[in-house]
Coordinates of C-alpha atoms in Angstrom, one line a residue:
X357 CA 140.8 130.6 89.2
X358 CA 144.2 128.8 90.1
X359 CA 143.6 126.7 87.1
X360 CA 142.8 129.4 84.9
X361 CA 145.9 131.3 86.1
X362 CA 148.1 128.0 85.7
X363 CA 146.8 127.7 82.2
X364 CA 147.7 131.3 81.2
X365 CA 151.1 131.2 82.6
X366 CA 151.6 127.7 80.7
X367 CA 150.3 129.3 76.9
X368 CA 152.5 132.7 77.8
X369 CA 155.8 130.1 78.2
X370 CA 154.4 127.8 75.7
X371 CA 154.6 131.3 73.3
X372 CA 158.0 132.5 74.7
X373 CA 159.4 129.1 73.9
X374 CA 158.5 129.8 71.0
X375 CA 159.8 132.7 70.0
X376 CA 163.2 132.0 71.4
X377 CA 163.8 128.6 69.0
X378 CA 166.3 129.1 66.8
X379 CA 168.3 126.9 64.3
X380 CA 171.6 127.5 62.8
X381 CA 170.7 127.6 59.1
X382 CA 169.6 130.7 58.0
X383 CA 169.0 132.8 54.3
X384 CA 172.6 133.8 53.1
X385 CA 172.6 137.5 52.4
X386 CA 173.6 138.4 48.7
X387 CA 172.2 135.3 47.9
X388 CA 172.9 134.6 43.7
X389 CA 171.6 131.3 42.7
X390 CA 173.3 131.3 39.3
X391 CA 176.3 132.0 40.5
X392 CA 176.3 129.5 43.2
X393 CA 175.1 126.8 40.3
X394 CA 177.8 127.8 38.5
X395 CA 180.2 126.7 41.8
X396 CA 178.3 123.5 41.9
X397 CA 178.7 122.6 38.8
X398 CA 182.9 123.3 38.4
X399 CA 182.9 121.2 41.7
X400 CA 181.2 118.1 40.7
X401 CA 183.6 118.1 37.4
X402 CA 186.4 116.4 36.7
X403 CA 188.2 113.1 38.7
X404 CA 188.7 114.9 42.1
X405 CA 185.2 116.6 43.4
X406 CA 185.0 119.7 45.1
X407 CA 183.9 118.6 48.8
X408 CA 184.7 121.5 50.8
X409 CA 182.8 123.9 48.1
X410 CA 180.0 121.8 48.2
X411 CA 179.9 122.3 52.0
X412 CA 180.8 126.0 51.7
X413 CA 177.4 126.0 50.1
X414 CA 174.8 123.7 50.8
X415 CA 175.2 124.1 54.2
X416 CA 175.5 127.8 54.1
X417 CA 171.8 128.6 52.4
X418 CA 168.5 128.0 53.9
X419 CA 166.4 125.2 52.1
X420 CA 164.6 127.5 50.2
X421 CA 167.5 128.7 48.5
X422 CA 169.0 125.2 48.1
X423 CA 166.0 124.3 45.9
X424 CA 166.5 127.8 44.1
X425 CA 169.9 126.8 43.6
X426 CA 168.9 123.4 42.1
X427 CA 166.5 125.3 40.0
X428 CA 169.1 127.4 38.1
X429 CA 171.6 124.1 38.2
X430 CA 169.2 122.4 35.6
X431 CA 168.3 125.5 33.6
X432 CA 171.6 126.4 33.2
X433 CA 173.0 122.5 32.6
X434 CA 169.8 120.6 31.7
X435 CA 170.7 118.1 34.7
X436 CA 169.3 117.6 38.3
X437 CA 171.6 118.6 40.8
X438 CA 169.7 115.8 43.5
X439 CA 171.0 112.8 40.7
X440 CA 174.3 114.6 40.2
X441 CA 175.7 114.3 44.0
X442 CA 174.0 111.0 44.4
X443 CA 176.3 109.9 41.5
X444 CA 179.1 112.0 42.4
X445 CA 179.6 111.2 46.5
X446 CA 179.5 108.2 48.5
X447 CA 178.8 106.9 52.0
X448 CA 177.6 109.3 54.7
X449 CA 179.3 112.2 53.3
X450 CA 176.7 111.8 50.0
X451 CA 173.4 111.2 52.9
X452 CA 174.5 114.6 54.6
X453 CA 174.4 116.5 51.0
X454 CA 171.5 114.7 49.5
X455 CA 169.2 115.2 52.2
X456 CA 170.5 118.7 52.6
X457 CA 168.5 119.1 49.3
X458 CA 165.2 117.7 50.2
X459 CA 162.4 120.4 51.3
X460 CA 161.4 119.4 54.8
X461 CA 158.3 117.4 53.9
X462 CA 160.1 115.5 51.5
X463 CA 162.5 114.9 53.4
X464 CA 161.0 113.5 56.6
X465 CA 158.9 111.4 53.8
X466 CA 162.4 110.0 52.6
X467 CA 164.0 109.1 55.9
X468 CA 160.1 107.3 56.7
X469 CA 160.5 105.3 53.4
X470 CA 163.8 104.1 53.7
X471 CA 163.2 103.2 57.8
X472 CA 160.5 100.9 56.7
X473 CA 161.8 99.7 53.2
X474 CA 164.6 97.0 53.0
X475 CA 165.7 94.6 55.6
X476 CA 164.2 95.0 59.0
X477 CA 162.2 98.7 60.4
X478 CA 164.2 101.3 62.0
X479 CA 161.7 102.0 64.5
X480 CA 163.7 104.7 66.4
X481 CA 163.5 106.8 62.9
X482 CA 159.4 106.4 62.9
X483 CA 159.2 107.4 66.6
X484 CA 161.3 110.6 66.2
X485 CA 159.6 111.8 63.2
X486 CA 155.7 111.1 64.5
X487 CA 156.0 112.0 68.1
X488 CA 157.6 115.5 66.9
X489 CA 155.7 116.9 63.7
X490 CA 153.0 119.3 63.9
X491 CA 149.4 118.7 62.2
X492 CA 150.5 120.7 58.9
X493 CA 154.0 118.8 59.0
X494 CA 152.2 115.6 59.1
X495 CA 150.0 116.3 56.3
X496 CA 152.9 117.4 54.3
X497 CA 154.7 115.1 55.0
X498 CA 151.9 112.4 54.4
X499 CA 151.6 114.3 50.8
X500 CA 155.3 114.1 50.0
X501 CA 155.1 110.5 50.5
X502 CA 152.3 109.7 48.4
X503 CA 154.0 111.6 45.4
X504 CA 157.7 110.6 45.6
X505 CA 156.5 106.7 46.4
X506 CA 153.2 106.5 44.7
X507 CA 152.6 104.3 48.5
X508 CA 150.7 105.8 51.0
X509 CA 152.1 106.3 54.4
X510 CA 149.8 104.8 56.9
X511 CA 149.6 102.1 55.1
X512 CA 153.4 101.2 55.4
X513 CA 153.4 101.6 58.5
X514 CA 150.2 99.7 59.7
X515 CA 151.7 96.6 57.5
X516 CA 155.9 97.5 59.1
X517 CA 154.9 97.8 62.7
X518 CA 152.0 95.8 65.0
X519 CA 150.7 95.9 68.3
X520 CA 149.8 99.2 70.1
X521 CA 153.1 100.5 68.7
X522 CA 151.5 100.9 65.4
X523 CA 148.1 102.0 66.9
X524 CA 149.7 105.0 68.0
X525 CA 152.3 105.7 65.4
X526 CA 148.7 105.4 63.3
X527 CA 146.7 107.8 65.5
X528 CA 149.9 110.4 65.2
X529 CA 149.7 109.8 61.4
X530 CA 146.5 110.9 61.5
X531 CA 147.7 114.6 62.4
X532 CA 144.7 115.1 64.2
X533 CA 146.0 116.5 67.5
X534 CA 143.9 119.7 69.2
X535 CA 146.2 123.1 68.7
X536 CA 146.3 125.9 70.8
X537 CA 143.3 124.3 73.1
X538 CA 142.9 123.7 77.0
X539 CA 140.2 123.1 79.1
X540 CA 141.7 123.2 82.6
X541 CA 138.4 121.4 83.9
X542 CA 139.4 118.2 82.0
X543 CA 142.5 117.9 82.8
X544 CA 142.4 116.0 86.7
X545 CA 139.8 113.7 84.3
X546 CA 143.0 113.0 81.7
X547 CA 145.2 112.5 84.2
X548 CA 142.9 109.5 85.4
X549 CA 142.6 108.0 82.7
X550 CA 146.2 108.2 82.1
X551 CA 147.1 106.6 85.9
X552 CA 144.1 104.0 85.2
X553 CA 145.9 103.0 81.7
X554 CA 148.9 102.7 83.9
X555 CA 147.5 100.6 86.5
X556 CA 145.2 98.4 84.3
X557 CA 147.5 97.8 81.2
X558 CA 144.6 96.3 79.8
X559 CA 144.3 96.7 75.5
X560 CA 141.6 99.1 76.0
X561 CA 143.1 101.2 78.1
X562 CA 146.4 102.0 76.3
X563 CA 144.1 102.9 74.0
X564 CA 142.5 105.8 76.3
X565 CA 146.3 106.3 76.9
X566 CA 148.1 106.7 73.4
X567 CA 144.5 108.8 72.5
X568 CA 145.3 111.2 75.0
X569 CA 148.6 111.6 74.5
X570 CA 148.3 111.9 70.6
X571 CA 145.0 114.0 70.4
X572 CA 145.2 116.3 73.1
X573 CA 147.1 119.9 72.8
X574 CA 150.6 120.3 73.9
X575 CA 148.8 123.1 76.1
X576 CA 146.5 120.3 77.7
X577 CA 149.1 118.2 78.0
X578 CA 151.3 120.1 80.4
X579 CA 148.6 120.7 82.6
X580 CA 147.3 116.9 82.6
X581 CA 151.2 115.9 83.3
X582 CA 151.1 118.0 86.1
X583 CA 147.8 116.9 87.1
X584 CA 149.0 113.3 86.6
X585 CA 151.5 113.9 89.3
X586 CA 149.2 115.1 91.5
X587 CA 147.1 112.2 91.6
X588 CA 149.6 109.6 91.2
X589 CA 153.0 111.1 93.1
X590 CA 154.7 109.9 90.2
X591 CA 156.2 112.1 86.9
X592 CA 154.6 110.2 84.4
X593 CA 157.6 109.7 82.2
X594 CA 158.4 107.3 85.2
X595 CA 154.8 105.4 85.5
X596 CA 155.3 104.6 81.7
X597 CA 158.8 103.3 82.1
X598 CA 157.2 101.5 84.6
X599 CA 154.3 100.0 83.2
X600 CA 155.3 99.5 79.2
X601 CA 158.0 98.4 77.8
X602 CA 159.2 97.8 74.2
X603 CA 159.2 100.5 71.1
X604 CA 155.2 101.4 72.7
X605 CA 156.7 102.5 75.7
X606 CA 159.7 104.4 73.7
X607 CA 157.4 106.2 71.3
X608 CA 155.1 107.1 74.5
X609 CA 157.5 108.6 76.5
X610 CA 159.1 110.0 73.2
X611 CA 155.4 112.3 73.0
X612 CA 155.7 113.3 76.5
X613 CA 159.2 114.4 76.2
X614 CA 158.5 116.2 73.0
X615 CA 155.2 117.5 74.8
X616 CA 158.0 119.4 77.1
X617 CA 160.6 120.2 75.6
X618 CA 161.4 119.1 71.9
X619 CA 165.2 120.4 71.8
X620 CA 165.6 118.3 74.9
X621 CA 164.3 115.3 73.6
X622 CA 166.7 115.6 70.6
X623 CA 169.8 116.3 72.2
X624 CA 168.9 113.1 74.3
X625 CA 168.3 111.3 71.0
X626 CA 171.8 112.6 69.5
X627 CA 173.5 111.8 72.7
X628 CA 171.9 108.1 72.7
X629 CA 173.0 107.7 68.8
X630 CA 176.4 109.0 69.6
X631 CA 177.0 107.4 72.4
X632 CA 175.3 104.0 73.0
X633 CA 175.1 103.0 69.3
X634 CA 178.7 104.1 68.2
X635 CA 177.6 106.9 66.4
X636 CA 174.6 105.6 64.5
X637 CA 174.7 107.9 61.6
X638 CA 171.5 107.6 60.2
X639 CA 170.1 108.9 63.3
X640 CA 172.7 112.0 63.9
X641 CA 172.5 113.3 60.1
X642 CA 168.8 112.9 60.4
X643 CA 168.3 115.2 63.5
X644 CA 170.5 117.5 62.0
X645 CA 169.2 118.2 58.6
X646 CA 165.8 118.0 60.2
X647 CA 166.1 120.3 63.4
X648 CA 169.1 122.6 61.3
X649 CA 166.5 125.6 60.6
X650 CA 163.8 124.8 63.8
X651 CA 165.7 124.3 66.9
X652 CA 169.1 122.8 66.5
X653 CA 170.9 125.8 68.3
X654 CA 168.3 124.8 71.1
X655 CA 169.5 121.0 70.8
X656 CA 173.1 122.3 71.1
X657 CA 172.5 124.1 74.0
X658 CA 170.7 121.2 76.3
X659 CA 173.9 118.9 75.0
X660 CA 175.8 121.1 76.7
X661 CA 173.8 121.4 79.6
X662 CA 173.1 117.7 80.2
X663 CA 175.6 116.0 79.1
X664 CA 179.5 118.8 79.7
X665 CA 180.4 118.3 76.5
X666 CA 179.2 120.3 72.9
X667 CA 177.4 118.4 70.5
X668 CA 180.8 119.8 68.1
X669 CA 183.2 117.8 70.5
X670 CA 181.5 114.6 70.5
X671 CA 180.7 114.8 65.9
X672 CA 184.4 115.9 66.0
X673 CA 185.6 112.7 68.4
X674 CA 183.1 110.0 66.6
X675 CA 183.0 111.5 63.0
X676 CA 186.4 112.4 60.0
X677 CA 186.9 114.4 57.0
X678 CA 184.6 115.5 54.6
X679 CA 181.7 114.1 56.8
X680 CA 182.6 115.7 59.7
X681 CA 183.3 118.7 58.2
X682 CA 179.6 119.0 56.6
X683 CA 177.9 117.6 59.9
X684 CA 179.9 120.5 62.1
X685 CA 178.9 123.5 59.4
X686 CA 175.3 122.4 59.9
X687 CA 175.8 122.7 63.4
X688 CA 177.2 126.9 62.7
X689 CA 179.1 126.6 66.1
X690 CA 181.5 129.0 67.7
X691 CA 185.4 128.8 67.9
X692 CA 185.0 127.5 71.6
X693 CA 182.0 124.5 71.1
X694 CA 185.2 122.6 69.2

């Protein structure tokens, strides 16, 4: 009965969590997508482009109306408004309004591509965009890829990454994760598994461990967490800190944390970019455009919380001009988060 009780209480916060995400992007009222071509188009003419219209915009309308927008731009002109600000801007002033115009499967496929393509694989990208997407994001997402690159997606990253780091990144590609399910009596029998993968460390048992973790619900999850420290006295953030190490451990304790609380693994991840990799753009302009209509008001708030200063102080202190300018409208603060 306690377990039953434990597991309503957990789905009734799991569905007020829910409810109370919010981003900071939403539909413009009065929304006109001719006329708001027409803008776009006098401000990517002539020498000197518009910048602050094209922010006044783009980041002012939803994603839907964005690709509305685009619509009309290439009726009305017989271009592509995607190739006309790639050519127009530069530098990560051109990354904030190009990705600004990518629907949010295309998107995470395009930031996925270009982490794995070129020199070297931006690991920290792959992590943040497997450990957080939903089943029907992931098989978007998977979609979007094989379209826009004619590659498929597991199959970059099986040949990008190795080890059990790319056993689970493939297991979370698979998008095959339990929703809205929890059996309360299997819990204490996950959480064993889970403290014998930590003690064993053996090949076969991180693979009990990263199945779990991937394949489980989020609603089985808290309960096997809690179970976990039950059993083991330990959170189990902590035992895997303890007892992995390299991007397996990161993209482990990346699920959990996203298991939790997915705004508060993000404003971790912003505060991490900003601050212990000098402002590593890639990373902050992805979490924004990504997170702008899901949860970034959410992010903003557990910034504040954790860290005593707004995310708007710290873009305003790292980032200048046009740039920061785009990244703070995304953000749709308030007079006193500057």
């Amino acid at each position: 009965m306690i377990w039953m009780k434990m597991c309503s209480e957990t789905l009734s916060n799991l569905q007020t969590t829910q409810h109370e995400i919010q981003g900071t992007i939403f539909p413009a009222p009065n929304f006109d997508p001719v006329m708001d071509a027409q803008m776009l188009d006098g401000a990517l003419q002539g020498i000197d482009c518009n910048k602050d219209m094209l922010i006044d915009i783009l980041t002012q309308r939803c994603n839907s109306q964005r690709l509305m927008i685009a619509e009309a731009y290439r009726n009305m002109y017989g271009r592509d408004l995607l190739t006309d600000l790639k050519e127009t801007l530069s530098h990560h002033f051109k990354e904030v309004m190009v990705g600004l115009m990518y629907p949010p499967a295309l998107y995470d496929a395009h930031v996925l591509w270009h982490a794995m393509k070129g020199v070297g694989t931006d690991e920290n990208c792959l992590i943040d965009v497997l450990a957080s997407r939903s089943n029907g994001e992931i098989f978007q997402m998977k979609e979007a890829y094989l379209m826009q690159y004619d590659s498929d997606l597991l199959q970059d990253i099986y040949s990008e990454t190795s080890g059990h780091f790319r056993d689970t990144l493939m297991n979370l590609g698979q998008g095959s994760r339990q929703e809205g399910y929890a059996d309360p009596a299997m819990a204490a029998q996950d959480a064993m598994v889970l403290w014998e993968a930590c003690q064993q460390k053996s090949g076969e048992h991180k693979n009990m461990l990263q199945m779990i973790l991937c394949n489980k619900s989020y609603q089985q999850l808290w309960m096997v967490f809690q179970e976990f420290q039950n059993i083991s006295g330990q959170d189990i953030v902590d035992a895997i800190l303890e007892c992995y190490d390299g991007y397996f451990q990161e993209l482990l304790v990346a699920i959990v944390q996203c298991v939790r609380d997915k705004a508060s693994y993000f404003a971790s991840r912003l505060y991490n970019a900003i601050h212990e990799l000098d402002f590593h753009n890639k990373t902050v302009i992805r979490i924004l455009i990504a997170r702008s209509e899901i949860d970034l008001m959410n992010i903003r708030q557990q910034y504040k919380e954790r860290y005593g200063k707004t995310l708007f102080h710290d873009i305003k202190h790292f980032s200048s001009g046009h740039y920061e300018r785009a990244l703070l409208a995304i953000c749709a603060g308030d007079t006193e988060d500057y």
